[in-house]
XYZ file of C-alpha atoms in Angstrom:
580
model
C 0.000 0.000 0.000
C 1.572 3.545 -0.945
C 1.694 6.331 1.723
C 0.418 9.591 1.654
C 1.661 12.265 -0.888
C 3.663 9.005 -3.007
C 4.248 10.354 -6.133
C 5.703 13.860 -4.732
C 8.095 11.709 -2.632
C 9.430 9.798 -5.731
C 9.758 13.025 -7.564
C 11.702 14.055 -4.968
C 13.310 10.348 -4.967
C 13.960 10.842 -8.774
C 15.538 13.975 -8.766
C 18.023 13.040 -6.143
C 18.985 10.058 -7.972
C 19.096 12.109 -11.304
C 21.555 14.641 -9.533
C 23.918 11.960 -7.756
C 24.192 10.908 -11.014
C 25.207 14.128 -12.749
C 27.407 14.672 -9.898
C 29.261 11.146 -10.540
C 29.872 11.788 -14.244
C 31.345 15.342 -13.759
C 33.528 14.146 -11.249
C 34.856 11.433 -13.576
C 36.784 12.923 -16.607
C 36.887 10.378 -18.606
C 33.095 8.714 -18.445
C 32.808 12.848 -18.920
C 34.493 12.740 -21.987
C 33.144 9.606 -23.629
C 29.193 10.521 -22.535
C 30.538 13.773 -24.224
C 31.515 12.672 -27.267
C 28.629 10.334 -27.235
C 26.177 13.120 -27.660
C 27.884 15.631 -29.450
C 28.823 13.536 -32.621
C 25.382 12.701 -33.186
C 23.945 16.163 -32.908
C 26.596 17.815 -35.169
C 25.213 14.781 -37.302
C 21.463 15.919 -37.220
C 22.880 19.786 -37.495
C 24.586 19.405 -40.595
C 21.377 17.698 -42.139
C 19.384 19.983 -40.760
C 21.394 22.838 -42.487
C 21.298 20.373 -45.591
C 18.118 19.551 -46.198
C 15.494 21.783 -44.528
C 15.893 24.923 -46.497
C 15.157 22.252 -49.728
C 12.040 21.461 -47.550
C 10.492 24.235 -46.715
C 7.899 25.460 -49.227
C 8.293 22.148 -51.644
C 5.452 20.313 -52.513
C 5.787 17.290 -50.964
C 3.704 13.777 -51.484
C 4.908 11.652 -48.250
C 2.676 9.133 -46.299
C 3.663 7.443 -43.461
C 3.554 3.261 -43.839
C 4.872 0.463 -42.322
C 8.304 0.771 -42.785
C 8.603 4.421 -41.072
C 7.001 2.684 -37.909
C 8.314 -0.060 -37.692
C 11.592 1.750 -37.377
C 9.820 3.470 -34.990
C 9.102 0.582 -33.169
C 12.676 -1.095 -33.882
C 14.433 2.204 -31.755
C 12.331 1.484 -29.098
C 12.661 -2.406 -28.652
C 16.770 -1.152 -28.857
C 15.711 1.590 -26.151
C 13.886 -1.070 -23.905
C 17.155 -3.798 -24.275
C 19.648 -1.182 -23.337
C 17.753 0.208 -20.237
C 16.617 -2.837 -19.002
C 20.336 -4.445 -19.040
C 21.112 -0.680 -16.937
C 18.052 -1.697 -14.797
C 19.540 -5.156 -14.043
C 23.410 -4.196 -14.055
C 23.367 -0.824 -12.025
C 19.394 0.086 -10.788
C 18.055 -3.415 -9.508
C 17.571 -1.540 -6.224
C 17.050 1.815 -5.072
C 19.350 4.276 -4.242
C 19.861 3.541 -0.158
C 18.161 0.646 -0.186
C 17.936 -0.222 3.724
C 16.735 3.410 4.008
C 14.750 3.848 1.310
C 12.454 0.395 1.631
C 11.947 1.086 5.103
C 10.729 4.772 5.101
C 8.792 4.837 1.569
C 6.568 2.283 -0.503
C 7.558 -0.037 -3.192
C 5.464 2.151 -5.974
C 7.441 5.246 -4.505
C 10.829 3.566 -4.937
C 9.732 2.327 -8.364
C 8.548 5.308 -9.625
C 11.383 7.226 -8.198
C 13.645 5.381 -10.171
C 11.505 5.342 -13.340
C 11.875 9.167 -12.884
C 15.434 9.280 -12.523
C 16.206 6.874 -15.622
C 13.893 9.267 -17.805
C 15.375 12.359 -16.482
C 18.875 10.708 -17.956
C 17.754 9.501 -20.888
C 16.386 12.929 -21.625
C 19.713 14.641 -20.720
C 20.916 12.513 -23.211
C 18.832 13.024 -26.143
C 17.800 16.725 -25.210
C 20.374 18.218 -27.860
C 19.152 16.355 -30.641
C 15.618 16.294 -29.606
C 15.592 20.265 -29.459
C 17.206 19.958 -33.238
C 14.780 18.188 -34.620
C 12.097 20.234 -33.097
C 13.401 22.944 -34.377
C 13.974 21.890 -37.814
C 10.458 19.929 -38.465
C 8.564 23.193 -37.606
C 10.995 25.330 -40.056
C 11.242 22.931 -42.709
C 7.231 22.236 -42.573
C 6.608 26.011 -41.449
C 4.723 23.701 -38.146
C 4.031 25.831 -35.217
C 2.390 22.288 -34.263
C 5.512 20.313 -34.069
C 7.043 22.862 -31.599
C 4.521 21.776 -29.028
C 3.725 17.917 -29.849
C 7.501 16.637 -30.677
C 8.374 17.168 -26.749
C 5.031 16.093 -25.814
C 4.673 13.107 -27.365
C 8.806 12.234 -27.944
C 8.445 12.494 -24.075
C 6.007 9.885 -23.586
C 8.001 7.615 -26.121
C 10.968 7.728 -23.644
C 9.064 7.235 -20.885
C 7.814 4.527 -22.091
C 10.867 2.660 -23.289
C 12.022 3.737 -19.653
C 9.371 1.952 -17.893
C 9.269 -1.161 -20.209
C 13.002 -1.452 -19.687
C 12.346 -1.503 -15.877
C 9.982 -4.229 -16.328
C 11.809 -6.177 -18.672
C 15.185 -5.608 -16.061
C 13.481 -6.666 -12.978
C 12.081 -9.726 -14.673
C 15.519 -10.445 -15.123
C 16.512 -9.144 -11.579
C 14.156 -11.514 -10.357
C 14.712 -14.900 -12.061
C 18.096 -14.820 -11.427
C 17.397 -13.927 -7.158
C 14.884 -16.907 -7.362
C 15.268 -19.387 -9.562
C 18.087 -21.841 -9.005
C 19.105 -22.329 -12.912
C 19.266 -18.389 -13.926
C 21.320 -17.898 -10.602
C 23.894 -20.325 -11.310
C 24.258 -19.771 -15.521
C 23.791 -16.063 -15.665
C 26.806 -15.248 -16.910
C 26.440 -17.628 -19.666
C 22.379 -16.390 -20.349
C 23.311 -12.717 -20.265
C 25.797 -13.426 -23.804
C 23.482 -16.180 -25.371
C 20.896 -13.223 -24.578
C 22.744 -10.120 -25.920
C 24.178 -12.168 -28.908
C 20.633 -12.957 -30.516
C 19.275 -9.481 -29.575
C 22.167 -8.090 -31.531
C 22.092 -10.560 -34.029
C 18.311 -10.260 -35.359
C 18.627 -6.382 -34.566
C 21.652 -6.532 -36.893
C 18.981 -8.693 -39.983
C 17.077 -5.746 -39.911
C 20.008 -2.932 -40.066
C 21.317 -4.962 -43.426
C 18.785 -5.620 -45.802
C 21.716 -7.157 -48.328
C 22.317 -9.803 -46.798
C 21.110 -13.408 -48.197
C 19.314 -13.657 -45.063
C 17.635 -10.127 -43.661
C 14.642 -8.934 -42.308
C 12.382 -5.694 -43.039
C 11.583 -3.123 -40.794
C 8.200 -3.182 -42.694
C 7.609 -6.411 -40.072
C 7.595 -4.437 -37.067
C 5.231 -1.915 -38.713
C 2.459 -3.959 -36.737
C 3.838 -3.145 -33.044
C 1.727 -0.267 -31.687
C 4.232 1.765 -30.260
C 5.789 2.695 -33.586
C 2.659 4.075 -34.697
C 3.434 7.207 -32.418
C 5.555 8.293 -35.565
C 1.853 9.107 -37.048
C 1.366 11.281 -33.980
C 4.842 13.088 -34.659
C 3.986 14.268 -38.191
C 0.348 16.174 -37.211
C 0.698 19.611 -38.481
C 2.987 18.893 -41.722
C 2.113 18.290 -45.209
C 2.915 13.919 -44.228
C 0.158 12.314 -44.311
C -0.647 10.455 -41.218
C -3.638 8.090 -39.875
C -5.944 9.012 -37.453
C -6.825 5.093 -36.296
C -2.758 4.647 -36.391
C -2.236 7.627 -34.343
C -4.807 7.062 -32.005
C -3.670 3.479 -31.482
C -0.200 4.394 -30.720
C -1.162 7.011 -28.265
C -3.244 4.217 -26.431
C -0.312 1.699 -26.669
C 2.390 4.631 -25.104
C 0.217 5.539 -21.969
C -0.800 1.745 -21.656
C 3.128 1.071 -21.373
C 3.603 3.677 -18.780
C 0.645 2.616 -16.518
C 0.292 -1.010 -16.990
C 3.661 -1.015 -17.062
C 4.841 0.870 -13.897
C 1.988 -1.392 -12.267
C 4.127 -4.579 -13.084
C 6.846 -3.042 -12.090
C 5.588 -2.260 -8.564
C 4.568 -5.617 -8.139
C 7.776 -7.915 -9.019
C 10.110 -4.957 -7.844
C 8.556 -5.684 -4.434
C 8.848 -9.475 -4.633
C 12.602 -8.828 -5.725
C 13.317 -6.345 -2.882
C 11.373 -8.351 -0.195
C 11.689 -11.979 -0.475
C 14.699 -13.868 0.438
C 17.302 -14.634 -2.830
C 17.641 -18.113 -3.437
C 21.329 -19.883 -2.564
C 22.361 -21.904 -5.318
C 25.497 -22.493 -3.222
C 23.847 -25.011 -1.178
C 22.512 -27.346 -4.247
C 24.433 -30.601 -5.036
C 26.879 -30.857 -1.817
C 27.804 -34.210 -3.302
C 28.247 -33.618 -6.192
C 30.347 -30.285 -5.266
C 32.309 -32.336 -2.865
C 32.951 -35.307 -5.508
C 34.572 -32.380 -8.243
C 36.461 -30.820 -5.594
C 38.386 -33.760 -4.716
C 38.949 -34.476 -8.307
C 39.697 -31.526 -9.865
C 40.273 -29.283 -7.133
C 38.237 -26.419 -6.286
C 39.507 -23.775 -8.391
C 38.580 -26.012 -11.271
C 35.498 -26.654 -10.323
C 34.239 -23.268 -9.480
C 34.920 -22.415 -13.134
C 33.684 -25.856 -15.172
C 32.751 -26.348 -18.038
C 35.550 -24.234 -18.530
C 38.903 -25.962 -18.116
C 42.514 -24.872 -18.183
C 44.520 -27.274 -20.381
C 48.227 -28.539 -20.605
C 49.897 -25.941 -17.996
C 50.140 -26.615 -14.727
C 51.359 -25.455 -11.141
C 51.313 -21.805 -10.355
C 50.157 -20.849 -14.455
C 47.799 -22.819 -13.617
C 46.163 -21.380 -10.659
C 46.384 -18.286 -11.898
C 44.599 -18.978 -14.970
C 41.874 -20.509 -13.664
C 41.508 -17.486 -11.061
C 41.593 -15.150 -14.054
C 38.724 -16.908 -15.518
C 36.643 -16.880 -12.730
C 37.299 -13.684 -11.763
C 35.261 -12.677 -15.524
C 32.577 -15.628 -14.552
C 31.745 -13.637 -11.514
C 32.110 -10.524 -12.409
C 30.986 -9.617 -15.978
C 30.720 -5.789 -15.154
C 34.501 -6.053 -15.434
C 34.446 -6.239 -18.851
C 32.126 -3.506 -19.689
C 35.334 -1.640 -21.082
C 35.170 -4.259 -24.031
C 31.764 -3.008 -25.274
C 32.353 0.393 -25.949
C 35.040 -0.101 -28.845
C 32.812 -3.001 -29.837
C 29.858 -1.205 -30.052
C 31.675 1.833 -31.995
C 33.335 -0.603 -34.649
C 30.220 -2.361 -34.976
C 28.179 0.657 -35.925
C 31.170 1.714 -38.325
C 30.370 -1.451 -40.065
C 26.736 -1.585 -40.309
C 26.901 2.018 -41.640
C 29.497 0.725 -43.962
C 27.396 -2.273 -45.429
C 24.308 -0.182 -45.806
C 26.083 2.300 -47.948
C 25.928 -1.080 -50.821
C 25.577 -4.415 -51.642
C 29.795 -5.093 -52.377
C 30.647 -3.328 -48.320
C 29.360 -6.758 -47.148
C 32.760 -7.452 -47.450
C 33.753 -5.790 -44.695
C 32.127 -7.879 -42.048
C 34.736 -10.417 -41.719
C 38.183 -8.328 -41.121
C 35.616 -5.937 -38.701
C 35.025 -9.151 -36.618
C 38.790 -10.564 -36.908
C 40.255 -7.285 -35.464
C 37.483 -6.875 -32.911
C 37.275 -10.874 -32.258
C 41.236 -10.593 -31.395
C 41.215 -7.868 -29.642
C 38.608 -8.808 -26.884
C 39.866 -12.377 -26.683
C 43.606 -10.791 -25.933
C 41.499 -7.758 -23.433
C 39.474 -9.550 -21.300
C 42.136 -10.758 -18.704
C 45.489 -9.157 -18.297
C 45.094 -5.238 -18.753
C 44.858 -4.909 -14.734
C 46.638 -7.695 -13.208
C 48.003 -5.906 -10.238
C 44.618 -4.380 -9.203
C 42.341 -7.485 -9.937
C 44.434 -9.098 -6.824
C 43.057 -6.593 -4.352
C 43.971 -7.087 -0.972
C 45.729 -10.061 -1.489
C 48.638 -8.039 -4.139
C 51.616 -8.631 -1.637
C 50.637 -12.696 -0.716
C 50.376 -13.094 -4.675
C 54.093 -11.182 -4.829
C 55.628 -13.273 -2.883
C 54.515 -16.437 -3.801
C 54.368 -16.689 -7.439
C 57.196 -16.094 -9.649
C 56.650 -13.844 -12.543
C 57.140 -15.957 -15.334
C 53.971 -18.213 -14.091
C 51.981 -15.374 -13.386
C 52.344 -13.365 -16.822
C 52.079 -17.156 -18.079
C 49.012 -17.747 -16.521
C 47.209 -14.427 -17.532
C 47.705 -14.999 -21.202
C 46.688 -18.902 -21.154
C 42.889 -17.917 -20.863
C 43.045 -15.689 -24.218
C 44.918 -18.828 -25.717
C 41.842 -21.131 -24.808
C 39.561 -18.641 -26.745
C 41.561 -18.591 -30.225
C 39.507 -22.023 -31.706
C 36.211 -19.552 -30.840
C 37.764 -16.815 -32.365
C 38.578 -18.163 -35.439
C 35.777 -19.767 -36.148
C 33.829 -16.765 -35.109
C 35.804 -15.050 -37.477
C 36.072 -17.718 -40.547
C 32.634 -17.852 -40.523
C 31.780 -13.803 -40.702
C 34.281 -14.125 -43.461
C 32.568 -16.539 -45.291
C 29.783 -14.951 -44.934
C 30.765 -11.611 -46.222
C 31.407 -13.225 -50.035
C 35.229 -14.310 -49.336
C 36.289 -17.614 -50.818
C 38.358 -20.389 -48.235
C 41.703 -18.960 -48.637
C 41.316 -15.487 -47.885
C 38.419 -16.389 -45.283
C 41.032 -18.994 -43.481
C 44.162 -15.855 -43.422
C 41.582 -13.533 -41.867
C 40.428 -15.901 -39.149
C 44.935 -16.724 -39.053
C 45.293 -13.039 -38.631
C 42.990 -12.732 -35.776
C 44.463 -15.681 -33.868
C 47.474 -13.721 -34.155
C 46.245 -10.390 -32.847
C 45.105 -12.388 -29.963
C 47.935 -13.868 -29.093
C 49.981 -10.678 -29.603
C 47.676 -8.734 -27.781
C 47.320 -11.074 -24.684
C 51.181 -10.688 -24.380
C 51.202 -7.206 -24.446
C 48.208 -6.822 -22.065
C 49.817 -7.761 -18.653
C 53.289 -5.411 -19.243
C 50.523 -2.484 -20.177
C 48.264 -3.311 -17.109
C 50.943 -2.791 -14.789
C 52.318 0.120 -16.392
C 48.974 1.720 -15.591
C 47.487 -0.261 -12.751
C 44.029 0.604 -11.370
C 43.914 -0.206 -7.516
C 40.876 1.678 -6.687
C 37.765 -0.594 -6.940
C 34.813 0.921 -8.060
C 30.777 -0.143 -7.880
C 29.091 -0.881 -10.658
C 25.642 -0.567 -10.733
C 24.160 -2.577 -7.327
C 27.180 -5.079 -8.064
C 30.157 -5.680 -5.541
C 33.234 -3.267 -5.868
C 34.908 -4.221 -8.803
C 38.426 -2.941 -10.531
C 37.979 -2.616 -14.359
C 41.350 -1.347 -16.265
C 42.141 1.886 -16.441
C 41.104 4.258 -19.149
C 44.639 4.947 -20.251
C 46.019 1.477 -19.850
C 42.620 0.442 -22.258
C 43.144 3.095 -24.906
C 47.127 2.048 -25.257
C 46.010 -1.438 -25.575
C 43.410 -0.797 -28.448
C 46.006 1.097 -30.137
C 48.630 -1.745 -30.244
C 46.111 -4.091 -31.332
C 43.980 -2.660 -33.644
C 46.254 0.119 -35.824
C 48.708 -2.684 -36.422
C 45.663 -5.455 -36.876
C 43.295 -3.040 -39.247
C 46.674 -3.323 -41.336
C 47.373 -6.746 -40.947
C 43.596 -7.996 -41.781
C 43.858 -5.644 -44.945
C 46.304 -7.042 -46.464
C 44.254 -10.234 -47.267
C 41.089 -8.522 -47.704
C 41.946 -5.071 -49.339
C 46.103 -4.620 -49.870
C 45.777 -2.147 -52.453
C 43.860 0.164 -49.642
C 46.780 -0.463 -47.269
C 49.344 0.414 -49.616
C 48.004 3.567 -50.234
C 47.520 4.344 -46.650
C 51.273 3.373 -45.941
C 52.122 5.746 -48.857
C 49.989 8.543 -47.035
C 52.487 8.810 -44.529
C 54.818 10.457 -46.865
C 52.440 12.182 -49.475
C 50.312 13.642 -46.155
C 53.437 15.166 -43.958
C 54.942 16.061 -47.282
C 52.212 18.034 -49.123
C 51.311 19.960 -45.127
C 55.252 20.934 -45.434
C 54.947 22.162 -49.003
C 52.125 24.324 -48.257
C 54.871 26.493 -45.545
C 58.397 25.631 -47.083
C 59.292 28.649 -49.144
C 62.474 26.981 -50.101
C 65.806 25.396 -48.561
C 65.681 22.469 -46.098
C 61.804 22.468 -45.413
C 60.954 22.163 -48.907
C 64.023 19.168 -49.554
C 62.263 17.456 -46.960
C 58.670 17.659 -48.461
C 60.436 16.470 -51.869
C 61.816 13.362 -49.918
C 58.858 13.167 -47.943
C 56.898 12.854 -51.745
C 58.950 10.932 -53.025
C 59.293 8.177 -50.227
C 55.405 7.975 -50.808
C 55.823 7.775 -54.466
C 58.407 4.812 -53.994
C 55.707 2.946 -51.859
C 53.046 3.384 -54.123
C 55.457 2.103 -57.024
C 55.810 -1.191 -55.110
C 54.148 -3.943 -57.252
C 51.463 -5.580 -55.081
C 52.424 -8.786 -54.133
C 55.863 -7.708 -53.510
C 54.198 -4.896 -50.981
C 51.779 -7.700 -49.299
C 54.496 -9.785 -48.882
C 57.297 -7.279 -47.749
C 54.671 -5.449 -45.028
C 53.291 -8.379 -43.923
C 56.526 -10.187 -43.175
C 57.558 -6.576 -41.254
C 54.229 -6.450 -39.107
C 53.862 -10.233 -38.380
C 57.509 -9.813 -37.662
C 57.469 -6.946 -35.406
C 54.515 -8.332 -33.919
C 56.618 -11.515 -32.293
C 59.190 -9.019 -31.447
C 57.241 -6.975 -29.953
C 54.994 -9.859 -27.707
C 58.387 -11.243 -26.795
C 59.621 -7.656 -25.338
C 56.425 -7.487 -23.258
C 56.904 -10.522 -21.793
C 60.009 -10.375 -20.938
C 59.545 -6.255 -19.662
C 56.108 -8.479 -17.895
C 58.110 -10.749 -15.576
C 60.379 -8.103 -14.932
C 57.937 -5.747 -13.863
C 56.111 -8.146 -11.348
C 59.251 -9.683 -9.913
C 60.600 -5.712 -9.512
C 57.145 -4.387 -8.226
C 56.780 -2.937 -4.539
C 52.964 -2.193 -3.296
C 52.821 1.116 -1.516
C-alpha cells in the first residue's frame, strides 16, 4: 500500500537520484568525456542535415505518407531503447538508491517510480540536444508551429515509455536470477546467449543485403511505432488518425500497466529472500572438488589445459574472476559497439561493403579475446597483491594471464572464418583472416599484462548494485586498443583489401609532405617535403604482391618481437614491483 503524498516523494526520490548521477559523471573525466563525445557527434550529425536539407524542404510540394516501414523503425528504436535500459536496470538500478533506508521509510510504488523518474530524467539529458534539433527543424522545414509543441510532448512519452518497459523487462531479469536456481547459477552464460541474438536479429534488420535479412516493414504492426503518425500532425505527411490514435493508447498503456508490473515484481525482488544456489548438489560439489580441485570446479565447463602449477592457478583465477564478475568487462563493449556501428553504416552504404564484415570481426574478435584478462593484473588481486608477490614467480603469473586468451583462439577463429565466409570471401582469404585474428590475440594477450601494470588501477569501483569491482584503467585500455587494432586493421587488410593499405602506408609520406609544401618557401623544409613525396611515391610504385608480402613479413615480424619484449619487460615488472 503507498503512503500519503507518493508520487511527490518519488519526484523528490527521482531527482536526487538524477543529480547523484550528474554529480558522478562530472567528477569522472573520462566517463565525462566519452558521454561527451557520445552526444555531441550525433547532434553535429542531425545539425549538418538539418542545415542540408530543410531549407530544400520548406515550401516544396511534398507527397509523403507514413507506412509500415517508417514505424516499424519506430518501433525497432524502441525495442533497442527497452534492451539497453533494461540491461542498466539489471546491471546498475536493480535496487534503489539507499536501499535499507529507502524500503523502510517509503513504498515499493514510490521507490519504483522514483527510479523510473530518474532513468527518464537521464535519458532525456541525453537526447535533449538532438531532440531540441529536430524540433526545431520539423517546424521550419514544414513552417509547423504544431511540431514545436507535440515533438516534446509526445517524444516524451516515447521515452518514458521505453524507460518503464526497460524496468519491467530488467526486474524480470533481476528476479529470475534472485529466485530461480538455474538463472542464478548460468547467468553469466544467459546474459551473452541473450545479448548475442538481440544483436544478431537487430543486426537482420540494419542490413537488408544480406542473403538472409529482415524488413523493418515487419515491425510496422507493433503499436508503439505508430506514435511516428502522432509526430507528423501539423505537416504536409500524411498520417492516420486510427494509427495515431492506437499508438497514443499503446504509449500511456506502457507507462501505466507497465509501472503497475513493475511495482509488483520490484517488491517481490526487494522483499523476499534470494535463493542460494550455493547449497545445491553438496555431493556432487564435494565429488569435483576432490577431483579436480576447487579452483577447477568453481569455473567448469571451462577448463585450463596442458599448464600446470602456479600458471595454472592463476589462470583458472583469471577466468573466474570474468565468470563472476561480468561488469569487469564492460570496457570491451564500448570499442565493440563503436566498430560495430562503423560497419553496419558501412554495409548499408551497398551491396559489395558486405565485405567488410569479416576483417571488422577478426580485429574486434582478437582484440577482446587478448582484453578480457590481463590489462589490470596488479589491481584485480586486491587485498591479497603482496601474498600473490611473494609467492608466485613472474614468469607463471604473466604465463598464466595470457593462457585464458589462448583457450579462446579455436572460438575466435571460427567466429571469425565464418563472418568471413559470410561476407562473399572464398576459403583462402576467409582462413588468413580468421589466421590473422588468432594472431592479434595472441599478440595482444602478451602485451596486455606489461601495459596493465604500467597503468594499474587499484581503486575498486561499484558498478551498478554489483560488488566493488576494478575494471582497467582508461589509459592502460586506450594504449592497448592502439597496439592491437592500428597494427591489426593493417594486418587484416592485407588479405582482404592490400591495395587500400598500400596507399595508406604511402599517405604517410604524401600527407606530412604536401602539409610541409604548403609552408616551405624553399631550402631544407621544402628538400624534406620532396623526400617526404617521393618516399610515398616509392611505396606506391611497389608492385602488389611484392608490398603484401614485404609489409606483412615486417608487421607479423614486429609483432613476435614486440609480444616477446612485453613478456620479458612483464616478468620483470612483477618480480621488480613494490605495493605502496
Amino acid at each position: 500500500m503507498a503512503e500519503a503524498g507518493w508520487l511527490g516523494h518519488a519526484a523528490r526520490m527521482g531527482w536526487f537520484d538524477y543529480r547523484r548521477s550528474v554529480r558522478a559523471i562530472r567528477d569522472d573525466t573520462g566517463r565525462f568525456l566519452l558521454l561527451a563525445g557520445g552526444v555531441l557527434v550525433p547532434t553535429l550529425l542531425v545539425t549538418g542535415f538539418a542545415f542540408l536539407f530543410a531549407p530544400e524542404v520548406r515550401g516544396a510540394d511534398l507527397d509523403v505518407s507514413m507506412n509500415a516501414t517508417i514505424r516499424g523503425f519506430v518501433a525497432m528504436f524502441w525495442f533497442f531503447a527497452v534492451f539497453m535500459l533494461a540491461q542498466r536496470t539489471t546491471a546498475a538500478h536493480s535496487e534503489p538508491v539507499a536501499e535499507s533506508f529507502a524500503l523502510t521509510t517509503v513504498s515499493a510504488r514510490t521507490a519504483v517510480v522514483g527510479g523510473i523518474i530518474a532513468e527518464s530524467l537521464r535519458v532525456f539529458s541525453y537526447a535533449l540536444p538532438i531532440g531540441l534539433l529536430g524540433t526545431l527543424g520539423t517546424a521550419y522545414a514544414f513552417n509547423s508551429v504544431v511540431s514545436l509543441l507535440l515533438i516534446p510532448l509526445i517524444g516524451g512519452l516515447y521515452v518514458v515509455s521505453a524507460v518503464v518497459a526497460g524496468r519491467v523487462v530488467g526486474y524480470v531479469a533481476a528476479w529470475l536470477v534472485a529466485r530461480v536456481p538455474f538463472f542464478a547459477r548460468h547467468e553469466t552464460a544467459l546474459g551473452v546467449i541473450i545479448v548475442a541474438l538481440f544483436f544478431g536479429v537487430y543486426f537482420l534488420f540494419q542490413m537488408p543485403m544480406l542473403p538472409i535479412s529482415l524488413s523493418t516493414a515487419l515491425l510496422g504492426v507493433v503499436p508503439l511505432g505508430w506514435v511516428a503518425d502522432l509526430l507528423v500532425i501539423g505537416t504536409p505527411i500524411e498520417w492516420s488518425v486510427t494509427y495515431a490514435t492506437g499508438g497514443l493508447i499503446a504509449a500511456v498503456a506502457v507507462v501505466v500497466g507497465g509501472g503497475w508490473f513493475a511495482e509488483r515484481i520490484a517488491t517481490s525482488l526487494w522483499f523476499d529472500e534470494p535463493v542460494d544456489v550455493s547449497t545445491d548438489s553438496d555431493e556432487r560439489k564435494s565429488v569435483r572438488a576432490e577431483g579436480r580441485g576447487a579452483l577447477a570446479g568453481a569455473i567448469s565447463p571451462l577448463g585450463v589445459p596442458v599448464v600446470t602449477g602456479p600458471t595454472r592457478t592463476v589462470a583458472e583465477w583469471a577466468l573466474l574472476r570474468a565468470r563472476r564478475e561480468p561488469q569487469r568487462l564492460n570496457f570491451l563493449l564500448i570499442p565493440v559497439f563503436g566498430i560495430g556501428s562503423a560497419v553496419v553504416n558501412l554495409v548499408l552504404q551497398g551491396d559489395g561493403s558486405v565485405a567488410v564484415v569479416g576483417p571488422a570481426v577478426a580485429v574486434a574478435g582478437g582484440w577482446i579475446a587478448s582484453a578480457a584478462f590481463g590489462l589490470n593484473p596488479l589491481g584485480d588481486e586486491g587485498s591479497v597483491l603482496p601474498i600473490t608477490l611473494t609467492t608466485v614467480s613472474g614468469r607463471a603469473f604473466v604465463r598464466g594471464l595470457i593462457t585464458p586468451s589462448l583457450l579462446f583462439l579455436p572460438v575466435v577463429a571460427t567466429v571469425t572464418l565464418g563472418a568471413a565466409i559470410g561476407g562473399g570471401y572464398a576459403w583462402l582469404p576467409a582462413v588468413g583472416v580468421a589466421l590473422a585474428s588468432c594472431f592479434l590475440s595472441i599478440v595482444g594477450a602478451v602485451v596486455a599484462p606489461l601495459i596493465g601494470m604500467r597503468f594499474p588501477r587499484f581503486s575498486a569501483i561499484r558498478i551498478g548494485n554489483s560488488d566493488e569491482v576494478r575494471p582497467p584503467g582508461l589509459l592502460a585500455g586506450i594504449l592497448h586498443v592502439l597496439l592491437v587494432w592500428v597494427p591489426g586493421v593493417a594486418l587484416v587488410g592485407l588479405i582482404a583489401a592490400p591495395q587500400l593499405v598500400q596507399l595508406a602506408v604511402s599517405g604517410a609520406g604524401y600527407v606530412p609532405g604536401f602539409a610541409i609544401s604548403l609552408v616551405a618557401s624553399g631550402g631544407g623544409l621544402a628538400d624534406l617535403a620532396e623526400l617526404l613525396s617521393d618516399g610515398g611515391a616509392a611505396i606506391q610504385a611497389i608492385p602488389l604482391a611484392t608490398f603484401r608480402l614485404g609489409f606483412g613479413g615486417l608487421l607479423i615480424g614486429g609483432g613476435v618481437l614486440v609480444a616477446w619484449s612485453a613478456y620479458r619487460r612483464a616478468v620483470h615488472q612483477f618480480d621488480a614491483y613494490e605495493p605502496y
